[in-house]
Short mmCIF file of C-alpha atoms in Angstrom, two decimals:
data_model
loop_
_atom_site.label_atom_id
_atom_site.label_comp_id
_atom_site.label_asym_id
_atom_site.label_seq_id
_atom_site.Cartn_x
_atom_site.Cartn_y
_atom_site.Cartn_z
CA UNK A 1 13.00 -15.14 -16.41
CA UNK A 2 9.75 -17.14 -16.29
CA UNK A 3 6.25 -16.29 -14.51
CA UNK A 4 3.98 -18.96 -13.15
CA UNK A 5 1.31 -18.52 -11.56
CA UNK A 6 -0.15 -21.38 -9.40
CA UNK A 7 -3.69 -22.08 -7.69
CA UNK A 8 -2.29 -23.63 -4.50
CA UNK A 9 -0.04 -22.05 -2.49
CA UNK A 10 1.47 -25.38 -1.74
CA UNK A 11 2.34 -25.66 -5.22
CA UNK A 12 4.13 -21.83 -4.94
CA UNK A 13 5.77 -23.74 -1.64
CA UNK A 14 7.03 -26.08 -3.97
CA UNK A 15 8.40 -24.01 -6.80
CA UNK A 16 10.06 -22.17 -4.40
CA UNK A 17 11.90 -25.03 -3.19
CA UNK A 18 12.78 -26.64 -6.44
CA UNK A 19 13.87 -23.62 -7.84
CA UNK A 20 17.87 -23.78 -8.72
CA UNK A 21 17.79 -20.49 -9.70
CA UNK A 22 17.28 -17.36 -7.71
CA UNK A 23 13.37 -16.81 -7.18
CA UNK A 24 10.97 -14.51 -6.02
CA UNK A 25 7.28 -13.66 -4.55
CA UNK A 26 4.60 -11.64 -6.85
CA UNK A 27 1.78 -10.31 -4.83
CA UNK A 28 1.02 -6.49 -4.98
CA UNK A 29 4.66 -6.02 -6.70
CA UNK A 30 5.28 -2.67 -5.67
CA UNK A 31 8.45 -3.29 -4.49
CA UNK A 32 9.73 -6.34 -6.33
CA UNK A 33 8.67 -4.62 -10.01
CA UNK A 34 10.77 -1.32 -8.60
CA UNK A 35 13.80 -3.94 -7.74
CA UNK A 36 13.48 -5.73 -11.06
CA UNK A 37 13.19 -2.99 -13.33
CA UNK A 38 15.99 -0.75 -11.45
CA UNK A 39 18.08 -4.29 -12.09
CA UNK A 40 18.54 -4.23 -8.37
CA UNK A 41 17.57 -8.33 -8.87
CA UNK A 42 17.70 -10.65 -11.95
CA UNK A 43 15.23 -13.10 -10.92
CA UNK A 44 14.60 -16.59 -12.78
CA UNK A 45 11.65 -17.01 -12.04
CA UNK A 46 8.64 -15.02 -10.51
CA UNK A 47 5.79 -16.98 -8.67
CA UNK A 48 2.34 -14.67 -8.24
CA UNK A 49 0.79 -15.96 -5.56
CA UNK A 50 -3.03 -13.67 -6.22
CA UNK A 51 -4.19 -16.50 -7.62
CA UNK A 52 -4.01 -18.97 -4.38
CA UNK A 53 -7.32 -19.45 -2.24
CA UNK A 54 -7.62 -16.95 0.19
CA UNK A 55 -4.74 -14.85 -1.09
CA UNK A 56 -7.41 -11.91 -1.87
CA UNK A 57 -9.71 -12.92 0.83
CA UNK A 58 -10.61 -10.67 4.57
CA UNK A 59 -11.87 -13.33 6.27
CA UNK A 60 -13.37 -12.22 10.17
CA UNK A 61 -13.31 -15.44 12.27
CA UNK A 62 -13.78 -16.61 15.54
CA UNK A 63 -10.04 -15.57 16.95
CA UNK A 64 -9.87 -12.66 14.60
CA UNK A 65 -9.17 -11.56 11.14
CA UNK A 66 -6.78 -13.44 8.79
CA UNK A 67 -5.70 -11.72 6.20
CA UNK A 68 -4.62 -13.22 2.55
CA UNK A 69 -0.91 -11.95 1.17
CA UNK A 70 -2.32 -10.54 -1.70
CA UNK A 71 -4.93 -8.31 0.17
CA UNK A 72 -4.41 -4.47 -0.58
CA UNK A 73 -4.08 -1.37 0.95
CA UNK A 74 -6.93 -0.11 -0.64
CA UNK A 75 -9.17 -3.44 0.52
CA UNK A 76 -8.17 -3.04 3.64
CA UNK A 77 -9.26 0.66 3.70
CA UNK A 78 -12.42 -0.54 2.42
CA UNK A 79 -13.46 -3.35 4.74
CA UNK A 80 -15.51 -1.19 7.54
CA UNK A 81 -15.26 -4.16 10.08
CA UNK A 82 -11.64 -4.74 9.86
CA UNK A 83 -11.18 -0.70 10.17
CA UNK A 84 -13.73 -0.20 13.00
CA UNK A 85 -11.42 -3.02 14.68
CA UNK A 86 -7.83 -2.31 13.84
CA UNK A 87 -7.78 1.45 12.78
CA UNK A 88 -4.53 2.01 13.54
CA UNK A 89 -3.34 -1.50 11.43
CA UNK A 90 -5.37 0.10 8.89
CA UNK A 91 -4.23 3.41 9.17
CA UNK A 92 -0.78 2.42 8.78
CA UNK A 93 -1.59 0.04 5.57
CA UNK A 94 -2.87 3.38 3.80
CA UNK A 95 0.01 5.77 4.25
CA UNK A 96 2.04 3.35 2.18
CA UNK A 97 2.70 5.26 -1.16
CA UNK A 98 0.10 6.41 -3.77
CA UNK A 99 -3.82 5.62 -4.46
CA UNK A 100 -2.17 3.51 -7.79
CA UNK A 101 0.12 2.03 -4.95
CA UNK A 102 -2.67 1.42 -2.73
CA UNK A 103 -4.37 -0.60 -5.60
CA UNK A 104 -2.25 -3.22 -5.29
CA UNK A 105 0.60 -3.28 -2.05
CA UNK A 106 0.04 -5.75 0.72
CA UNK A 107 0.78 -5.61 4.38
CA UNK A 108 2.79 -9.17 3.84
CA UNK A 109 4.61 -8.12 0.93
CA UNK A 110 5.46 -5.07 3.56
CA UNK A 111 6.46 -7.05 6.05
CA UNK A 112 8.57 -9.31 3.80
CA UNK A 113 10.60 -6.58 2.11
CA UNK A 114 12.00 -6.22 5.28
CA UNK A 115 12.61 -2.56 5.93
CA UNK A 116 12.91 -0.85 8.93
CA UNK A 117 10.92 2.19 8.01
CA UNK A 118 7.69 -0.33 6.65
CA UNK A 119 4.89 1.46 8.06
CA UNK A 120 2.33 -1.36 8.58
CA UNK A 121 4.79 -3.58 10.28
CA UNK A 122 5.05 -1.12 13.69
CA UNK A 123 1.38 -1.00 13.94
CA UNK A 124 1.19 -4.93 12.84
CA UNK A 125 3.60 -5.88 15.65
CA UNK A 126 1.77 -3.88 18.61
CA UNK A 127 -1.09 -5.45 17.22
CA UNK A 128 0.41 -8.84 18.35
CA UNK A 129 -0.55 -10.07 14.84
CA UNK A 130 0.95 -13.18 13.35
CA UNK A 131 2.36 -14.78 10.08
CA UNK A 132 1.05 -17.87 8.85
CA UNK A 133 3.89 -19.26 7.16
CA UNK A 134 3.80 -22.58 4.50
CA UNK A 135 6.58 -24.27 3.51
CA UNK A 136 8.12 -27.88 2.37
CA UNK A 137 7.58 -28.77 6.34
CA UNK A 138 3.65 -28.09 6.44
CA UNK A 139 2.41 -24.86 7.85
CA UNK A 140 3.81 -22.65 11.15
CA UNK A 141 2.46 -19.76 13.01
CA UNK A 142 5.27 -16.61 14.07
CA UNK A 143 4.83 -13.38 15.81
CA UNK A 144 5.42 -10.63 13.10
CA UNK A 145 8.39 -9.06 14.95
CA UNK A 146 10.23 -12.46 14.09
CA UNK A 147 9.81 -12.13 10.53
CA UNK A 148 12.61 -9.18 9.27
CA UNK A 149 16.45 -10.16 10.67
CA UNK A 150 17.56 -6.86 8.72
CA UNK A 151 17.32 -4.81 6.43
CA UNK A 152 15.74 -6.24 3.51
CA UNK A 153 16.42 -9.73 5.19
CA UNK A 154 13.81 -12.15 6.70
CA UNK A 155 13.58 -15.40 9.00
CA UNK A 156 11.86 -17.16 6.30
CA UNK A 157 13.75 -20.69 4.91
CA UNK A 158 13.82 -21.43 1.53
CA UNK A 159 10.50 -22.58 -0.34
CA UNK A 160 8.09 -20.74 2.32
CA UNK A 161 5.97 -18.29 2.23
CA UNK A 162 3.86 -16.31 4.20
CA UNK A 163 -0.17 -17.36 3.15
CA UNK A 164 -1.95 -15.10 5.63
CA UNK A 165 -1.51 -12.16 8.93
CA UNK A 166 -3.72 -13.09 11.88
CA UNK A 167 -4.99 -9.95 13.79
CA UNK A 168 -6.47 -11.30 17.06
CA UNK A 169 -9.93 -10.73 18.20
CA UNK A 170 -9.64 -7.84 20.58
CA UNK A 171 -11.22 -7.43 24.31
CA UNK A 172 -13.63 -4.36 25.31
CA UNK A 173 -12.14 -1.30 25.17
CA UNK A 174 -9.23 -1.52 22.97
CA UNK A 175 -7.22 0.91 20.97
CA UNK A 176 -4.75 0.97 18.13
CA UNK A 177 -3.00 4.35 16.46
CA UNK A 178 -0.05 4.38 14.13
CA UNK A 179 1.78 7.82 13.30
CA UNK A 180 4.87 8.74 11.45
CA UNK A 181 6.83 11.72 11.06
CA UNK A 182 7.58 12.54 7.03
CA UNK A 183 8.89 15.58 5.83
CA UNK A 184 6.02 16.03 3.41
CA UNK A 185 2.80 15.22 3.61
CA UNK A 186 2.01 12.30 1.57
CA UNK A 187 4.42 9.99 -0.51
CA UNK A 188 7.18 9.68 2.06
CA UNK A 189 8.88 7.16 3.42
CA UNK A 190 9.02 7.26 7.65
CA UNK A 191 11.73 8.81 9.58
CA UNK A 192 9.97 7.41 12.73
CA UNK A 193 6.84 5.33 13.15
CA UNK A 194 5.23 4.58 15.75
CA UNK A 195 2.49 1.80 16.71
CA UNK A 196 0.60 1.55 19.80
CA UNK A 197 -2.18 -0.99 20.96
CA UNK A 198 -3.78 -0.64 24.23
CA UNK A 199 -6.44 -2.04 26.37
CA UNK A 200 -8.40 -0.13 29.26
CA UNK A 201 -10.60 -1.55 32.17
CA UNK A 202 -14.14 0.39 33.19
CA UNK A 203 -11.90 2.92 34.86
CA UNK A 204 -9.65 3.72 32.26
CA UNK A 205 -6.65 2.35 33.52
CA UNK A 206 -4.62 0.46 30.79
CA UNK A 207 -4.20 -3.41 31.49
CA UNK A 208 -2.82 -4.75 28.50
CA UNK A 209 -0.65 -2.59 25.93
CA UNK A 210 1.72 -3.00 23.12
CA UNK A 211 4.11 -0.25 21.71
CA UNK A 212 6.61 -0.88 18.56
CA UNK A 213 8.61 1.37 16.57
CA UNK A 214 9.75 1.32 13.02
CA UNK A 215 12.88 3.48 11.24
CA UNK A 216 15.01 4.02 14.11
CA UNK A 217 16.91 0.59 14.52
CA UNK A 218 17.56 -2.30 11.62
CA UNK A 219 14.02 -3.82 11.83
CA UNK A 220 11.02 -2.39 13.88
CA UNK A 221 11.14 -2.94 17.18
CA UNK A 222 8.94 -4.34 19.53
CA UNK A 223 9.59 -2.04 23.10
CA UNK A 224 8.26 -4.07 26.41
CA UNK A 225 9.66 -1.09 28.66
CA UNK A 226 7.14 1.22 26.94
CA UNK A 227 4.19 -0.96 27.09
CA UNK A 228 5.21 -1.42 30.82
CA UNK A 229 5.18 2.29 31.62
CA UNK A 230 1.41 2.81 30.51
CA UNK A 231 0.12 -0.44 32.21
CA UNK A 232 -1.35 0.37 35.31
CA UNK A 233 -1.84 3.76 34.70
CA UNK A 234 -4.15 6.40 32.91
CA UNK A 235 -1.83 7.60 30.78
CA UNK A 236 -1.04 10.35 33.14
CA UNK A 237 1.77 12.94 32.29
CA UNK A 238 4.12 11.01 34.54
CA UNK A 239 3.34 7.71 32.63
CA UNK A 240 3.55 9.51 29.00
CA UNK A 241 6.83 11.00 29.63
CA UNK A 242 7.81 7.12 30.72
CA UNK A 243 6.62 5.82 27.91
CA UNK A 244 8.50 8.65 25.57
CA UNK A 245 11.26 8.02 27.79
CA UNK A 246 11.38 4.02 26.83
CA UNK A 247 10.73 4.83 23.41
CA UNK A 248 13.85 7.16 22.88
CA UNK A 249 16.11 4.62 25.02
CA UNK A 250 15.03 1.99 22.52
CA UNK A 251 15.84 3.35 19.40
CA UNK A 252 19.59 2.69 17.86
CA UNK A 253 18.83 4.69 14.95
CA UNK A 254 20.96 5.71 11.50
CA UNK A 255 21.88 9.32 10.66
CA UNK A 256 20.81 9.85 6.64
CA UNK A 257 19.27 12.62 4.88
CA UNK A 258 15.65 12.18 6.12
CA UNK A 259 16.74 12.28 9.51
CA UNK A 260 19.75 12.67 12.00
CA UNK A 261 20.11 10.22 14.95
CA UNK A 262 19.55 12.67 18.16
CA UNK A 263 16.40 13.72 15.85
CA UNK A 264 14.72 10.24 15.29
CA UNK A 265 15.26 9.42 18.95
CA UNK A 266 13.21 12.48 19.92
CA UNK A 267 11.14 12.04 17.49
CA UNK A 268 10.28 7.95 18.92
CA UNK A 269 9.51 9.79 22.36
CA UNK A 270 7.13 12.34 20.58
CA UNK A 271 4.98 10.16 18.38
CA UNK A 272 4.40 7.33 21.02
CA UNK A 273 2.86 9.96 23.40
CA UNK A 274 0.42 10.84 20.90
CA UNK A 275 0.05 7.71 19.33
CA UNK A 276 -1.32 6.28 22.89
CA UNK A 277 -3.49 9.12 23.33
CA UNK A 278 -4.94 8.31 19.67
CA UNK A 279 -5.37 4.64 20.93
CA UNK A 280 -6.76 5.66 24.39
CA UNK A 281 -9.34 7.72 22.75
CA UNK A 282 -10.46 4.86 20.34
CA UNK A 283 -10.80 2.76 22.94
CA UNK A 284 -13.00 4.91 24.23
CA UNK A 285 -11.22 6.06 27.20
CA UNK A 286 -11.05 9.98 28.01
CA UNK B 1 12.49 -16.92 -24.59
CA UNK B 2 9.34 -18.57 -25.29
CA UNK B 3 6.37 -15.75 -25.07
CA UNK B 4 3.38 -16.05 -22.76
CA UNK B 5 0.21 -15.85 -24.38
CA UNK B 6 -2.19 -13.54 -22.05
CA UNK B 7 -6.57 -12.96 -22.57
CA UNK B 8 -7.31 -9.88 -21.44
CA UNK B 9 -9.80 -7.30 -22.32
CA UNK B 10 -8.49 -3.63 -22.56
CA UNK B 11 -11.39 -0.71 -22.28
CA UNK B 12 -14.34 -3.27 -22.53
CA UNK B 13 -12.93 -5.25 -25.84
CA UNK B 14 -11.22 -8.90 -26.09
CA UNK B 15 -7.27 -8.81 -26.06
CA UNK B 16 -5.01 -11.14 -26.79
CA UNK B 17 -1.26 -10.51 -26.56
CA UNK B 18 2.65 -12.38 -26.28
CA UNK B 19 4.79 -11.18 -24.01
CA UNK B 20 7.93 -11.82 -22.27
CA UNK B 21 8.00 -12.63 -18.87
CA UNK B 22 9.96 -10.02 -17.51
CA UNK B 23 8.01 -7.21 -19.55
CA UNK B 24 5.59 -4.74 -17.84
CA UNK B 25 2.36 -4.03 -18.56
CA UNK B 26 2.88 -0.42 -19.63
CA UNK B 27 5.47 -1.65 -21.96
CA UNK B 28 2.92 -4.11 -23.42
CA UNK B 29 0.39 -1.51 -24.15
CA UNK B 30 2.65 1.01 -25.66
CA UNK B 31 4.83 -1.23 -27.61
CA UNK B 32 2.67 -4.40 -28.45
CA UNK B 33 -0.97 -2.95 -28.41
CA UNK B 34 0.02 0.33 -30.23
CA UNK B 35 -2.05 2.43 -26.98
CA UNK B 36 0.85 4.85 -26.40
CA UNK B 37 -1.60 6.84 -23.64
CA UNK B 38 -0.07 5.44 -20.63
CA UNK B 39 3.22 7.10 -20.27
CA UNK B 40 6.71 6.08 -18.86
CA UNK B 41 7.65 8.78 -16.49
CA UNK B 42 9.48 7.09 -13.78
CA UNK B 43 9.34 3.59 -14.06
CA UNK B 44 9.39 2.70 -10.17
CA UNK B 45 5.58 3.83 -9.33
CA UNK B 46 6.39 7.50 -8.15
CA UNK B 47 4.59 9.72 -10.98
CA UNK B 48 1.53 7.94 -12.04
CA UNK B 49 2.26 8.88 -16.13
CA UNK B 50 1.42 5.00 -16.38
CA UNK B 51 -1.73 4.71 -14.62
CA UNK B 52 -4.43 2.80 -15.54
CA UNK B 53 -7.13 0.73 -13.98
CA UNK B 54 -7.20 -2.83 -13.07
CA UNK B 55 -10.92 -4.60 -12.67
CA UNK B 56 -12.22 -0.78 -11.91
CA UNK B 57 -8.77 -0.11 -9.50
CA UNK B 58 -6.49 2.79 -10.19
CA UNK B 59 -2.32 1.16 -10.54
CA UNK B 60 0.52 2.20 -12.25
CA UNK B 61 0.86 -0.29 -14.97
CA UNK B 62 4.97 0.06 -14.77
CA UNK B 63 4.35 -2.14 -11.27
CA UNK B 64 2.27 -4.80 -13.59
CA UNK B 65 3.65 -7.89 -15.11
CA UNK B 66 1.95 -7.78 -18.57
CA UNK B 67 1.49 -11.48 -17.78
CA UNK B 68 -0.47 -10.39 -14.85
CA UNK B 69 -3.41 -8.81 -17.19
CA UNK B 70 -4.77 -12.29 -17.69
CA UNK B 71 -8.26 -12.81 -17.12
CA UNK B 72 -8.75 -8.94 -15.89
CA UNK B 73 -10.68 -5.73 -17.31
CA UNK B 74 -7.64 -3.32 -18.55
CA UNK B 75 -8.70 0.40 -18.28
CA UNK B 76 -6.73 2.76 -20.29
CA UNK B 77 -7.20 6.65 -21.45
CA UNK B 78 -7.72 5.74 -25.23
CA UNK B 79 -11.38 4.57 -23.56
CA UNK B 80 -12.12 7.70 -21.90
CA UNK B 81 -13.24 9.29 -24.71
CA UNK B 82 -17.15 8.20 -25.98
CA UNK B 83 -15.97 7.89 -29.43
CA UNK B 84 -15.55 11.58 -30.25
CA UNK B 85 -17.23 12.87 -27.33
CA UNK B 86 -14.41 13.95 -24.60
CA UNK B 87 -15.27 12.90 -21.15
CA UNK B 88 -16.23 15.79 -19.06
CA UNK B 89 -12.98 15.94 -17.39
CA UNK B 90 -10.66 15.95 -20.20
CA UNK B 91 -12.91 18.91 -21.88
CA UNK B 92 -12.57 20.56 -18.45
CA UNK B 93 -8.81 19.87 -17.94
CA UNK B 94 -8.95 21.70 -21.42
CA UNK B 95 -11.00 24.32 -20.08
CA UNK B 96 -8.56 25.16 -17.38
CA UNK B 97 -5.64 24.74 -19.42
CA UNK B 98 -4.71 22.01 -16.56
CA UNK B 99 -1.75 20.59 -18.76
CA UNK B 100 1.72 22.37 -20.62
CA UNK B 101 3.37 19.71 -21.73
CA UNK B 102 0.97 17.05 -21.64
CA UNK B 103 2.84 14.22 -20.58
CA UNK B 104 1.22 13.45 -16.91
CA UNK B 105 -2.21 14.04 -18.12
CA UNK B 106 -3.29 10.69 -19.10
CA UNK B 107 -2.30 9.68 -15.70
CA UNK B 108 -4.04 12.89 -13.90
CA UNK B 109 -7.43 11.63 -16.36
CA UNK B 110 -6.99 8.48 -15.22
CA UNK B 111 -6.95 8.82 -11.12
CA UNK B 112 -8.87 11.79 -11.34
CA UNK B 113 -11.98 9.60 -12.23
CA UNK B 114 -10.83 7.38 -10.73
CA UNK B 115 -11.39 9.49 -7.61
CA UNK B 116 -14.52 10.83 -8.74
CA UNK B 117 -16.03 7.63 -8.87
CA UNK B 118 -15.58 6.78 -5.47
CA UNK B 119 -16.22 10.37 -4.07
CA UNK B 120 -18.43 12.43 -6.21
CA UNK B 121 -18.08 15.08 -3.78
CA UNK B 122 -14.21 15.39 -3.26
CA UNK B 123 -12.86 18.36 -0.64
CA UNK B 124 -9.79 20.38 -2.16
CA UNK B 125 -7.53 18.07 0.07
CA UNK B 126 -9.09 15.25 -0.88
CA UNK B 127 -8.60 15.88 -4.34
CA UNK B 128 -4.94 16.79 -3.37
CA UNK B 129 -4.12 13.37 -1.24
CA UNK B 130 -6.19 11.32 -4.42
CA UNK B 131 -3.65 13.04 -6.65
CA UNK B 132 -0.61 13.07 -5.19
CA UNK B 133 0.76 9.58 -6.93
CA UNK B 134 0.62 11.85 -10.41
CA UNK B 135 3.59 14.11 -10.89
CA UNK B 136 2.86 17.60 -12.66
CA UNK B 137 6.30 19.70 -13.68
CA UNK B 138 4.32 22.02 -15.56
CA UNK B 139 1.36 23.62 -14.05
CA UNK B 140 1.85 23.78 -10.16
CA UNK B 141 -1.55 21.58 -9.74
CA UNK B 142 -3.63 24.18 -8.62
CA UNK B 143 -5.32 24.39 -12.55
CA UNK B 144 -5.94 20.51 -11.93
CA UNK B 145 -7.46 20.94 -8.99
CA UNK B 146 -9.80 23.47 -10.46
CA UNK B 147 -10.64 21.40 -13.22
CA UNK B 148 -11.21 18.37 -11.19
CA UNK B 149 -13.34 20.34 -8.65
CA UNK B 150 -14.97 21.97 -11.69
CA UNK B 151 -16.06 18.45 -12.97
CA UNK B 152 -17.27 17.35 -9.87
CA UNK B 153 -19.57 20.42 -9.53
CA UNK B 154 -20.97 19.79 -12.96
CA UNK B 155 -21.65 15.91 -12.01
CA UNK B 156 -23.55 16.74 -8.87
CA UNK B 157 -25.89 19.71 -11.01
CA UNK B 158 -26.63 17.21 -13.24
CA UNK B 159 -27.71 14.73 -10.34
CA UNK B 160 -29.69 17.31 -9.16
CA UNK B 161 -31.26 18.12 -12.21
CA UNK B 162 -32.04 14.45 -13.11
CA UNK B 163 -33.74 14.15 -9.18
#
């Protein structure tokens, strides 16, 4: 196996592409380092991207925040403007594993390990946010939600890789809330997530929303019949049990030992109501 | 398989090591560096026997490529210690008798300050959550929390007594 480490990610681009053998990603390694040393993959090479400009960098721009692939949980949890923003994005970044695991995963390398349960991609996904991908062809821009195929599989062609996550600049009044259901408290992976993004006009009626949900189908899932059922409404009881109702229809879930089917489906339904009262609140409805 | 020659510095001094590609940090600093504090518990991230600090941020060096260490400030338990001066927590860990076996303590040293010296002032939950990457088979946690909550107590007289 050999280790480079380049200063461009256009150079990473390339390595990736020339690369006979099989190769892999090094950001925040907390999953490929499991997958490596379990012998789950016998890589040829490894390419660490921290090194690239911008990889480490929050940057807060005109449309938004971009984020680098190399950015931490625990940087994220540390960058006030970014949290007072995007808490539930946040939120979601930092229930990811351990403080030592929170020193060094990344919401991209989350999103690229492709699994369902990943909990920043739900909230990531209602968020709207998007992938900056570079590869041999020069640079594209793709919703999140297009990014896992499967599990553990991605959209992403050979030699590219994802540089940066745009969060978009959000109106007035806007709300974000991720929550999970674990069996424990901390440490866990989720049985159901849940991410929901909202927006509310002076009367605190929602106008624009966004609801996704992770662990209960082969990639997280963005739901348009949930957002629908809150839009128009102030999250009445009539539109939350809609909007549990959409959740739960939406879900294709597995049966395992962290969770049965009929149990993560009721689960979905559960969560997203108080997920959207989380976001409603934040966005400084009622 | 060629080696990879990696600059580091480990607890405030100048390192330079070889090491494989595929090799993890932890296995660099037991077997090539001799610091056998850092210990293998796991091997996938879950128990935090391995932890350390990278440029002043608390990882579990079995997730590190040793060839990652370039260029960055290594923190390990063998520089707790002020020569033969324990640190206050590991005299207080000591105290409480907040180890059996010994084996996840390094790692429980290690976040514990790690904790401390971002939040000086740590609730019992908080130190619980900061903790919970480090496994303990031994003493049911509640004698580390103690001794952690102990320390902090300590730290924040001595504040006082210094204002």
């Amino acid at each position: 196996m050999r280790y480079e480490r380049p200063t461009t990610l256009k150079a990473a681009a390339q390595m990736l592409a020339k690369e006979k053998g099989k190769a892999f990603i090094l950001a925040g390694g907390t999953d490929l380092l499991v997958r490596l040393r379990t012998g789950f993959i016998d890589p040829d090479l490894i390419i660490d991207i921290k090194d690239t400009s911008g990889a480490r960098a929050i940057q807060k721009t005109a449309t938004g925040f971009k984020i680098g692939a190399a950015v931490s949980g625990a940087e994220l949890g540390e960058n006030a403007a970014l949290k007072k923003a995007w808490p539930g994005v946040v939120e979601a970044a930092n229930l990811i594993g351990s403080k030592q695991v929170q020193g060094r995963c990344t919401m991209t390398g989350n999103l690229c390990n492709a699994s369902p349960a990943a909990d920043s991609v739900p909230a990531l996904v209602a968020a709207a946010a998007k992938a900056v991908v570079v590869g041999p062809k020069g640079k594209r821009t793709v919703p999140v939600e297009e990014i896992p195929v499967g599990p553990g599989r991605t959209s992403l062609k050979k030699g590219e890789i994802i540089e940066s996550l745009i969060l978009p600049k959000r109106p007035p009044k806007s709300g974000d809330a991720y929550l999970r259901f674990i069996p424990r408290t901390e440490m866990d992976i989720a049985v159901v997530g849940v991410g929901v993004s909202l927006t509310l006009d002076g009367k605190g009626v929602v106008t624009k929303a966004r609801v996704a949900l992770g662990a209960v189908a082969p990639t997280v899932v963005l739901v348009p019949a949930a957002a629908k059922a809150i839009i128009g409404t102030k999250l009445d009881k009539a539109a939350l049990d809609a909007l549990a109702a959409a959740c739960s229809a939406a879900c294709n879930p597995i049966d395992d030992k962290r969770g049965t089917r009929d149990f993560r489906i009721k689960v979905a339904g559960v969560l997203a109501r108080r997920a959207a009262m989380i976001a409603r609140k934040r966005a400084g409805g009622k | 398989m060629s080696g990879i020659t990696v600059n580091t510095k480990i607890n405030g001094d100048p390192v330079e090591f070889i090491c494989d590609a595929d090799e993890t940090l932890l296995d660099v600093l037991r077997n090539r560096l001799g610091l056998t504090g850092a210990k293998e518990g796991c091997s996938t991230g879950d128990c935090g026997a391995c932890s350390v600090t990278i440029d002043g941020r608390l990882t579990c060096s079995c997730l590190v490529l040793g060839a990652e260490a370039e260029g960055h400030n290594i923190g390990t338990i063998e520089g707790m210690a002020n020569g033969e001066e324990l640190h206050p927590l590991q005299k207080k860990f000591i105290e409480h008798a907040a180890l059996q076996c010994g084996i996840c303590t390094p790692g429980f040293l290690i976040a514990a300050k790690s904790l401390l010296d971002k939040n000086p002032d740590p609730t019992e939950s908080e130190i619980r959550f900061g903790l919970a990457g480090n496994l303990c088979r031994c003493t049911g946690y509640d004698k580390i929390v103690r001794a952690v909550q102990d320390v902090a107590k300590g730290m924040r007289n001595n504040k006082a007594k210094r204002a």
